[in-house]
Amino acid sequence: MILEKIAAKTRIRVEERKRQKSLEKVKKEAYGRKNKNPFLFEKALRGKDISFICEVKKASPSKGIIAEDFPYLDIARDYEKAGAAAISVLTEPEFFLGSDVYLREIAAAVDIPVLRKDFTVDEYQIYEAAILGAGAVLLICALLSTEQLIRFRQIADELGISCLIEAHDDAEIKKALAAGARIIGVNNRDLRDFSVDINNSINLRKEVPADVIFISESGIKTAENIERLRKNNVQGALIGETFMRSADKVKELTKLYGPVRIPRTKICGVSRMEDIDAINMVQPDYIGFIFAPSRRQVTSSRVHEMKVPLSSSIDAAGVFVNEVTAAIINAAHSLALDVIQLHGDETEEDIIRIKKETGCAVWKAVRVKDSSDIDKWQNSAADLLLFDTFSGTEAGGTGHSFDWSLLERVDRPFMLAGGLSSKNIARAIRQAAPWGVDINSGVETDGVKDAVKIKEIMSIIRRLK
Ligand SMILES: O=C(O)c1ccccc1NCC(=O)[C@H](O)[C@H](O)COP(=O)(O)O
C-alpha cells in the first residue's frame, strides 16, 4: 500500500539526515529552543465552533500536481487572513513534493500554529519539527505501534508541541486513545484505493470522548460537509485540495464556514490629515480621536480640522483616559463628538453624568485580565462595553490581542479591541461575534496609519458575509 511505500522512503530519508546531523545534536537543539507558546495548536482548536486547518500542499499521490504555481508563503498568509485556526504544511519531499523550507518559512511568517504534515516514523522527525517551528506533528496509527505512539507523544509533550494522531477505523481510534491522544484526526480517504467518504469521520465521532479534539481530514469540499461535521460535534476540518484550488481563500473559507453578521467598524487613533482620505475611501462606521497622552494624541484644534473633510456618515469618537469630566463635556460639545470612549478608571457616576450632559453614546473600555474584569462591568450604564487587552503600562493601543473565549460570558452587545489586524480579524469576528470592532495598531506601519492596511482589513470584514 502507498502508506508503506512512503514510510519506507521516509526511513531512508531520516537515516540520511542522521548522518548529516546526529540524533544527539537535533535533540539538544530542539530542547534548547524557546517555545513561546506551548501547545498553541490544541488551544487553537478548542473554539466553540468548528475550526479550520488549511493545508499548504503542492502535490499528492492521489491527485498528482495540485499547484503548478506554488507561492507557499502567500498561500499561508491568505489562510491566516481567511480565518484558519492552524496551517498544515506538507514536508514529505518525494510523494507530496513538500519541503522543510516551506514549514520553516511559513511558521516564521504567520502567528497561527503550524502542523508538520509528514510520515513520522522516527523520533528524530519530532525534534526536527520543533526546530523548524512546528506547533504540531502528525502521528499515523497505521505506521506506528502503540508503544511508539506513546513514546512520540511524550517527546512532543516535553517539547510543548501537539500530536495529531490519525486513525482510519475503530481499532485505530482505540489505539490512539490508548496512546493518550488529545487530538484525533480521522482520515476520510482510504489509502488502499484513495476513495473518500466523509461519513467515515462522522461515523467514528462517537468512538472518541468529547474532551478529545476530533478532526475530520480529507475530501471536505462544501458548506454542507462542514454543516454535517458541525452537527456531529467535529471540532476541526483539515482541508487541503479545496483550498489549494481556490484563488480567493477568504471567499472559500466564508463559503464553507457560512456567513456571519458583519460588525460595526471603528478605525481608532487617527491623527493626520492625510489619514482622513484613507478613512473616507473605506467608510468605517466610526473614527476614533485620542485625547489622552499617546503617540496618537490629538489636540482639539487638530480634530476640528480633520472633521471638515471627514465623510458625514462616519461618527466621531473621542477617547479619554481619566480626563476631568468638564473637559470631556466641553470637547463633546465643541467638536460635535458622537461617542465618548473612556479608557481609564472612570466610575459609573462619571458614565451617567457624561451621557446626560453630552447626549453622546458612552463606551466604557474594559481592559481584560480575567473574567472578573468582564463581570464587574456587565450591568454598566455605558451604551457599550469595549473589551480591550490589559497592559500594566498602556491604557490602550497595545497592539496585542487577548483570550476571546473569555467573552463567551458577555450577555450584551460589545466592541472588541486589542491587536486586531488583517491576520486575525476573521477569526476574531467568527469567535467573539462582537457588535463592533475597534482597529488601531493593526492598520499602522512605523507608527502611522497605513491606507493599504486599512483597505485590506475593511475588505476582509465585508467579505465575511
Ligand atoms: O491608541 C492609543 O494610543 C490609546 C492610548 C490611550 C488610551 C486609548 C488608546 N487607544 C484606544 C483604542 O480605542 C484602541 O483602538 C484600542 O485600545 C485597541 O488598540 P490596538 O491594540 O492598537 O488595536
Coordinates of C-alpha atoms and ligand atoms in Angstrom, one line a residue:
M1 CA 0.0 0.0 0.0
I2 CA 1.1 3.6 -0.7
L3 CA 1.5 4.4 3.0
E4 CA 4.1 1.6 3.4
K5 CA 5.9 2.8 0.3
I6 CA 6.1 6.4 1.7
A7 CA 7.1 5.2 5.1
A8 CA 10.0 3.1 3.6
K9 CA 11.3 6.1 1.7
T10 CA 10.9 8.2 4.8
R11 CA 13.0 5.8 6.9
I12 CA 15.8 6.2 4.3
R13 CA 15.5 10.0 4.4
V14 CA 15.7 10.0 8.2
E15 CA 18.8 7.8 8.2
E16 CA 20.5 10.1 5.7
R17 CA 19.6 13.1 7.8
K18 CA 21.0 11.4 10.9
R19 CA 24.3 11.0 9.1
Q20 CA 24.3 14.7 8.3
K21 CA 23.3 15.8 11.9
S22 CA 23.2 13.3 14.7
L23 CA 20.2 12.5 16.8
E24 CA 22.0 13.9 19.8
K25 CA 22.5 17.2 18.0
V26 CA 18.9 17.7 16.9
K27 CA 17.7 16.6 20.3
K28 CA 19.9 19.2 22.0
E29 CA 18.8 21.9 19.5
A30 CA 15.1 21.1 20.0
Y31 CA 15.2 21.2 23.8
G32 CA 17.4 24.3 23.7
R33 CA 15.0 26.4 21.7
K34 CA 12.4 28.7 23.3
N35 CA 8.8 27.6 22.8
K36 CA 6.9 30.9 23.5
N37 CA 3.6 29.3 23.0
P38 CA 3.4 25.7 24.1
F39 CA 0.5 23.6 22.8
L40 CA -0.9 26.5 20.8
F41 CA -2.2 24.1 18.2
E42 CA -4.6 22.3 20.5
K43 CA -5.6 25.6 22.2
A44 CA -6.4 27.0 18.7
L45 CA -8.7 24.1 18.0
R46 CA -10.8 24.4 21.2
G47 CA -13.1 27.1 19.9
K48 CA -16.9 26.9 20.4
D49 CA -17.5 26.4 16.7
I50 CA -15.7 24.3 14.1
S51 CA -12.1 25.3 13.3
F52 CA -10.2 25.0 10.0
I53 CA -6.8 23.6 9.5
C54 CA -5.8 24.7 6.0
E55 CA -3.2 22.8 4.1
V56 CA -0.3 24.0 2.0
K57 CA 0.3 21.2 -0.4
K58 CA 1.9 21.2 -3.9
A59 CA 1.1 17.6 -4.9
S60 CA -0.3 14.3 -3.6
P61 CA -0.1 10.7 -4.7
S62 CA -3.8 10.6 -5.4
K63 CA -4.1 13.9 -7.3
G64 CA -0.6 14.5 -8.8
I65 CA 0.4 18.1 -9.0
I66 CA -2.3 20.3 -7.4
A67 CA -0.5 23.7 -7.7
E68 CA 2.0 24.3 -10.5
D69 CA 2.4 27.8 -9.3
F70 CA 3.2 27.4 -5.6
P71 CA 3.7 30.7 -3.7
Y72 CA 3.6 28.9 -0.4
L73 CA 4.1 32.0 1.8
D74 CA 1.3 33.9 0.2
I75 CA -0.9 30.9 0.4
A76 CA -0.2 30.5 4.2
R77 CA -0.7 34.3 4.8
D78 CA -4.0 34.1 2.9
Y79 CA -5.1 31.2 5.0
E80 CA -4.4 33.2 8.2
K81 CA -6.3 36.2 6.9
A82 CA -9.2 33.9 5.9
G83 CA -9.5 32.8 9.5
A84 CA -7.7 29.4 9.6
A85 CA -7.1 28.2 13.2
A86 CA -3.9 26.5 12.0
I87 CA -2.0 25.6 8.9
S88 CA -0.8 22.2 7.8
V89 CA 2.4 22.1 5.8
L90 CA 3.5 19.0 3.8
T91 CA 7.2 18.4 4.3
E92 CA 7.4 14.9 2.6
P93 CA 9.5 15.6 -0.5
E94 CA 9.0 12.6 -2.8
F95 CA 5.3 11.9 -3.0
F96 CA 3.9 15.3 -1.9
L97 CA 6.8 17.5 -3.1
G98 CA 6.9 19.1 0.3
S99 CA 9.9 20.7 2.0
D100 CA 11.2 21.6 5.4
V101 CA 11.9 25.1 4.0
Y102 CA 8.2 25.6 3.4
L103 CA 7.5 24.8 7.0
R104 CA 10.3 26.9 8.5
E105 CA 9.4 30.0 6.5
I106 CA 5.6 29.6 7.0
A107 CA 6.0 29.1 10.7
A108 CA 8.0 32.3 10.9
A109 CA 5.6 34.3 8.7
V110 CA 2.2 33.5 10.5
D111 CA 1.0 33.9 14.1
I112 CA -1.2 30.8 14.0
P113 CA 0.3 27.3 14.8
V114 CA 1.6 25.1 12.0
L115 CA 1.3 21.3 11.7
R116 CA 4.2 19.4 10.2
K117 CA 2.4 17.0 7.9
D118 CA 4.9 14.2 7.4
F119 CA 5.1 10.5 7.9
T120 CA 6.6 10.3 11.3
V121 CA 8.5 7.0 11.7
D122 CA 11.3 8.1 14.0
E123 CA 11.6 10.4 17.0
Y124 CA 14.2 12.4 15.0
Q125 CA 11.4 13.9 13.0
I126 CA 9.7 15.3 16.1
Y127 CA 12.9 17.1 17.1
E128 CA 13.2 18.4 13.6
A129 CA 9.6 19.6 13.6
A130 CA 10.3 21.6 16.8
I131 CA 13.4 23.2 15.4
L132 CA 11.5 24.2 12.2
G133 CA 8.9 26.0 14.3
A134 CA 6.0 23.5 14.1
G135 CA 3.3 23.6 16.7
A136 CA 2.2 20.0 16.0
V137 CA 3.3 16.8 14.3
L138 CA 1.2 14.1 12.6
L139 CA 1.4 10.5 14.0
I140 CA -0.3 7.9 11.9
C141 CA -1.7 4.9 13.7
A142 CA -1.2 2.6 10.7
L143 CA 2.5 3.3 10.8
L144 CA 3.3 3.1 14.5
S145 CA 2.8 0.7 17.3
T146 CA 1.0 1.8 20.5
E147 CA 4.4 1.9 22.3
Q148 CA 5.8 4.2 19.5
L149 CA 2.7 6.4 19.7
I150 CA 3.1 6.8 23.4
R151 CA 6.9 7.5 23.2
F152 CA 6.5 10.0 20.4
R153 CA 3.6 11.8 22.1
Q154 CA 5.7 12.0 25.3
I155 CA 8.6 13.6 23.4
A156 CA 6.2 16.1 21.8
D157 CA 4.7 16.8 25.2
E158 CA 8.2 17.6 26.5
L159 CA 8.8 20.0 23.6
G160 CA 5.4 21.7 24.1
I161 CA 4.1 20.6 20.7
S162 CA 0.9 18.8 20.0
C163 CA 0.3 15.5 18.2
L164 CA -2.5 15.0 15.7
I165 CA -2.9 11.2 15.9
E166 CA -4.5 9.9 12.7
A167 CA -6.8 7.0 12.7
H168 CA -8.9 5.4 9.9
D169 CA -11.1 2.9 11.8
D170 CA -12.4 1.9 15.1
A171 CA -9.4 -0.2 16.0
E172 CA -7.0 2.6 15.2
I173 CA -9.1 5.0 17.3
K174 CA -8.8 2.6 20.3
K175 CA -5.0 2.6 19.7
A176 CA -4.8 6.4 19.5
L177 CA -6.8 6.7 22.8
A178 CA -4.6 4.0 24.4
A179 CA -1.6 6.2 23.5
G180 CA -3.2 9.2 25.3
A181 CA -4.2 11.2 22.2
R182 CA -5.6 14.6 22.9
I183 CA -6.3 15.2 19.2
I184 CA -7.5 12.5 16.9
G185 CA -7.9 13.0 13.2
V186 CA -10.0 10.6 11.2
N187 CA -9.0 10.4 7.6
N188 CA -11.9 10.2 5.2
R189 CA -9.5 8.9 2.5
D190 CA -9.0 5.2 2.3
L191 CA -5.3 4.9 1.4
R192 CA -5.8 1.5 -0.1
D193 CA -7.8 2.8 -3.0
F194 CA -7.9 6.6 -2.4
S195 CA -11.7 6.6 -2.2
V196 CA -13.1 9.4 0.0
D197 CA -16.1 9.2 2.3
I198 CA -16.8 12.0 4.8
N199 CA -19.1 9.6 6.6
N200 CA -16.0 7.8 7.9
S201 CA -15.2 10.6 10.3
I202 CA -18.9 11.2 11.1
N203 CA -19.5 7.6 12.0
L204 CA -16.4 7.4 14.1
R205 CA -17.1 10.6 16.1
K206 CA -19.0 8.6 18.8
E207 CA -15.9 6.4 19.4
V208 CA -13.9 9.4 20.7
P209 CA -14.7 11.0 24.1
A210 CA -15.9 14.6 24.0
D211 CA -12.8 16.0 25.7
V212 CA -10.6 14.7 22.9
I213 CA -10.4 17.1 19.9
F214 CA -11.8 15.4 16.9
I215 CA -10.6 16.4 13.4
S216 CA -12.1 15.3 10.1
E217 CA -9.4 15.1 7.4
S218 CA -9.6 14.9 3.5
G219 CA -12.3 15.3 0.9
I220 CA -14.1 18.2 2.6
K221 CA -15.5 20.4 -0.2
T222 CA -18.8 22.1 0.6
A223 CA -20.7 24.1 3.2
E224 CA -23.0 21.1 3.6
N225 CA -20.0 18.9 4.5
I226 CA -19.0 21.5 7.2
E227 CA -22.5 21.7 8.5
R228 CA -22.7 17.9 8.9
L229 CA -19.4 17.9 10.7
R230 CA -20.5 20.7 12.9
K231 CA -23.8 18.9 13.8
N232 CA -21.7 15.8 14.7
N233 CA -19.5 17.7 17.2
V234 CA -16.4 17.6 15.0
Q235 CA -14.1 20.4 16.2
G236 CA -11.9 20.7 13.2
A237 CA -11.8 20.2 9.4
L238 CA -8.4 19.6 7.8
I239 CA -8.8 20.8 4.2
G240 CA -6.1 20.8 1.5
E241 CA -7.2 20.4 -2.1
T242 CA -10.3 22.5 -1.9
F243 CA -8.4 25.5 -0.6
M244 CA -5.3 24.9 -2.8
R245 CA -7.5 25.1 -5.8
S246 CA -9.3 28.3 -4.7
A247 CA -7.8 31.6 -5.8
D248 CA -9.6 33.5 -3.0
K249 CA -9.1 31.9 0.4
V250 CA -11.2 34.4 2.3
K251 CA -14.1 33.8 0.0
E252 CA -13.7 30.0 0.1
L253 CA -13.5 29.8 3.9
T254 CA -16.5 32.1 4.2
K255 CA -18.4 29.8 1.8
L256 CA -17.5 26.7 3.8
Y257 CA -18.0 28.3 7.3
G258 CA -21.1 30.2 6.5
P259 CA -21.9 33.9 6.7
V260 CA -21.6 36.0 9.9
R261 CA -23.2 39.2 10.9
I262 CA -20.8 42.0 9.9
P263 CA -19.8 44.1 12.9
R264 CA -19.7 47.9 13.0
T265 CA -16.2 49.1 12.3
K266 CA -14.1 51.8 14.0
I267 CA -10.6 52.9 13.0
C268 CA -9.0 54.4 16.1
G269 CA -6.0 56.7 16.7
V270 CA -6.4 58.8 13.6
S271 CA -4.1 61.8 13.9
R272 CA -3.0 63.0 10.5
M273 CA -5.0 65.0 7.9
E274 CA -3.9 62.5 5.2
D275 CA -5.4 59.6 7.1
I276 CA -8.9 61.1 6.5
D277 CA -8.7 60.4 2.8
A278 CA -8.0 56.7 3.5
I279 CA -10.8 56.6 6.1
N280 CA -13.3 58.2 3.7
M281 CA -12.4 55.7 1.0
V282 CA -13.4 52.7 3.1
Q283 CA -16.3 54.3 5.1
P284 CA -16.0 52.7 8.6
D285 CA -18.8 53.4 10.9
Y286 CA -16.6 55.3 13.4
I287 CA -13.3 57.1 13.6
G288 CA -11.5 57.5 17.0
F289 CA -9.5 60.6 18.1
I290 CA -7.3 60.0 21.1
F291 CA -7.2 63.0 23.5
A292 CA -5.1 61.1 26.2
P293 CA -1.3 61.1 26.2
S294 CA -0.2 58.7 23.5
R295 CA 1.8 58.9 20.3
R296 CA -1.6 59.2 18.6
Q297 CA -2.7 62.1 20.8
V298 CA -4.5 64.9 19.0
T299 CA -5.5 68.4 20.1
S300 CA -9.0 69.8 19.8
S301 CA -7.9 72.2 17.0
R302 CA -6.5 69.2 15.0
V303 CA -9.7 67.3 15.4
H304 CA -11.6 70.4 14.3
E305 CA -9.6 70.5 11.1
M306 CA -9.8 66.7 10.5
K307 CA -13.6 66.7 10.9
V308 CA -14.1 69.1 8.0
P309 CA -13.2 66.7 5.2
L310 CA -14.4 63.6 7.2
S311 CA -17.4 62.0 5.5
S312 CA -20.6 62.9 7.3
S313 CA -21.7 59.3 7.6
I314 CA -18.7 58.4 9.8
D315 CA -19.3 59.1 13.5
A316 CA -16.5 60.6 15.7
A317 CA -15.5 59.0 19.0
G318 CA -13.3 60.9 21.5
V319 CA -11.0 58.6 23.5
F320 CA -10.2 59.8 27.0
V321 CA -8.2 58.4 30.0
N322 CA -9.1 59.8 33.5
E323 CA -9.9 63.2 32.0
V324 CA -11.8 65.7 34.1
T325 CA -15.5 65.4 33.3
A326 CA -16.0 69.0 32.5
A327 CA -13.2 68.8 29.8
I328 CA -14.9 65.8 28.2
I329 CA -18.2 67.5 28.2
N330 CA -16.7 70.6 26.7
A331 CA -14.9 68.6 23.9
A332 CA -18.1 66.7 23.1
H333 CA -20.0 69.9 22.5
S334 CA -17.3 71.9 20.8
L335 CA -16.2 69.1 18.4
A336 CA -19.7 67.6 17.9
L337 CA -18.5 64.2 19.0
D338 CA -20.9 61.3 18.7
V339 CA -19.2 58.8 21.1
I340 CA -17.2 59.3 24.3
Q341 CA -14.9 56.3 24.9
L342 CA -13.5 56.1 28.4
H343 CA -10.2 54.1 28.9
G344 CA -9.3 54.9 32.5
D345 CA -10.7 54.4 35.9
E346 CA -13.9 56.3 35.3
T347 CA -16.8 55.3 37.5
E348 CA -20.5 54.5 36.9
E349 CA -21.3 58.1 38.1
D350 CA -18.9 59.6 35.6
I351 CA -20.5 57.5 32.8
I352 CA -24.1 58.5 33.8
R353 CA -23.1 62.2 34.1
I354 CA -21.3 62.3 30.7
K355 CA -24.2 60.5 29.0
K356 CA -26.6 63.0 30.4
E357 CA -24.6 66.2 29.8
T358 CA -23.3 65.4 26.3
G359 CA -26.1 63.4 24.8
C360 CA -23.3 61.2 23.3
A361 CA -23.2 57.4 23.5
V362 CA -20.7 56.4 26.1
W363 CA -18.4 53.4 25.6
K364 CA -16.5 52.1 28.6
A365 CA -13.3 50.3 27.8
V366 CA -12.7 47.2 30.0
R367 CA -9.1 46.1 29.9
V368 CA -9.4 42.3 30.3
K369 CA -7.0 40.4 32.5
D370 CA -9.5 37.7 33.5
S371 CA -13.2 37.0 33.6
S372 CA -13.8 39.1 36.8
D373 CA -13.0 42.3 34.8
I374 CA -15.9 41.4 32.5
D375 CA -18.3 40.5 35.3
K376 CA -17.7 43.8 37.1
W377 CA -19.0 45.8 34.1
Q378 CA -21.8 43.6 32.8
N379 CA -24.5 45.9 34.3
S380 CA -22.9 49.2 33.5
A381 CA -24.9 52.1 32.3
A382 CA -22.5 52.6 29.4
D383 CA -24.1 52.3 26.0
L384 CA -21.4 49.7 25.0
L385 CA -18.6 48.0 26.7
L386 CA -15.4 47.9 24.7
F387 CA -13.2 44.9 25.6
D388 CA -9.5 45.6 25.1
T389 CA -6.2 44.0 26.1
F390 CA -4.9 44.7 29.6
S391 CA -1.5 46.3 29.9
G392 CA 0.2 47.5 33.1
T393 CA 1.7 50.4 31.2
E394 CA -0.7 51.5 28.5
A395 CA -4.3 52.5 28.7
G396 CA -5.0 51.3 25.1
G397 CA -3.4 50.8 21.7
T398 CA -1.2 47.9 22.9
G399 CA -1.3 46.0 19.6
H400 CA -1.9 42.8 21.5
S401 CA -5.0 40.6 21.5
F402 CA -6.4 38.7 24.5
D403 CA -8.2 35.4 25.0
W404 CA -11.5 36.0 23.2
S405 CA -13.1 32.9 24.8
L406 CA -13.4 35.0 27.9
L407 CA -16.1 37.0 26.1
E408 CA -18.5 34.0 25.9
R409 CA -19.9 35.1 29.3
V410 CA -20.8 38.6 28.0
D411 CA -24.6 39.0 27.7
R412 CA -24.8 42.4 26.0
P413 CA -23.5 43.8 22.7
F414 CA -19.9 44.9 22.8
M415 CA -17.0 46.3 20.9
L416 CA -13.9 44.1 20.5
A417 CA -10.5 45.8 20.5
G418 CA -6.9 44.8 21.1
G419 CA -4.4 43.9 18.4
L420 CA -6.9 43.4 15.6
S421 CA -5.3 43.2 12.2
S422 CA -5.9 41.5 8.8
K423 CA -4.2 38.4 10.3
N424 CA -6.8 37.8 13.0
I425 CA -9.9 39.8 12.2
A426 CA -11.8 36.9 10.5
R427 CA -11.1 34.6 13.4
A428 CA -12.0 37.3 16.0
I429 CA -15.3 38.1 14.4
R430 CA -16.3 34.4 14.0
Q431 CA -15.2 33.5 17.5
A432 CA -16.4 36.5 19.5
A433 CA -19.3 37.7 17.4
P434 CA -18.8 41.4 18.5
W435 CA -21.3 44.2 17.8
G436 CA -18.3 46.2 16.6
V437 CA -14.6 46.0 16.1
D438 CA -12.1 48.7 17.0
I439 CA -8.9 48.7 15.0
N440 CA -5.8 50.7 15.7
S441 CA -2.2 49.5 15.7
G442 CA -3.1 46.6 13.3
V443 CA -3.5 49.2 10.5
E444 CA -0.3 51.1 11.1
T445 CA 3.2 50.9 9.7
D446 CA 6.0 52.5 11.5
G447 CA 3.6 54.1 13.9
V448 CA 1.3 55.8 11.5
K449 CA -1.9 54.8 9.8
D450 CA -1.4 52.8 6.6
A451 CA -4.0 53.3 3.8
V452 CA -3.3 49.8 2.3
K453 CA -3.8 48.0 5.6
I454 CA -7.0 50.0 6.3
K455 CA -8.3 49.0 2.9
E456 CA -7.3 45.3 3.3
I457 CA -8.9 44.8 6.8
M458 CA -12.1 46.5 5.8
S459 CA -12.3 44.3 2.7
I460 CA -11.8 41.2 4.7
I461 CA -14.5 42.2 7.2
R462 CA -17.0 42.9 4.5
R463 CA -16.4 39.6 2.7
L464 CA -17.3 37.6 5.8
K465 CA -21.0 37.6 4.9
Ligands
LIG1 O1 -4.3 54.0 21.0 C1 -3.8 54.7 21.9 O2 -2.7 55.2 21.8 C2 -4.6 54.8 23.2 C3 -4.0 55.5 24.2 C4 -4.7 55.7 25.4 C5 -5.9 55.2 25.5 C6 -6.6 54.5 24.5 C7 -5.9 54.3 23.3 N1 -6.5 53.6 22.3 C8 -7.8 53.2 22.4 C9 -8.4 52.4 21.3 O3 -9.6 52.6 21.1 C10 -7.7 51.4 20.6 O4 -8.2 51.3 19.4 C11 -7.8 50.1 21.4 O5 -7.1 50.2 22.5 C12 -7.1 48.9 20.5 O6 -5.8 49.3 20.2 P1 -4.8 48.2 19.4 O7 -4.5 47.1 20.3 O8 -3.6 49.0 19.0 O9 -5.6 47.8 18.2

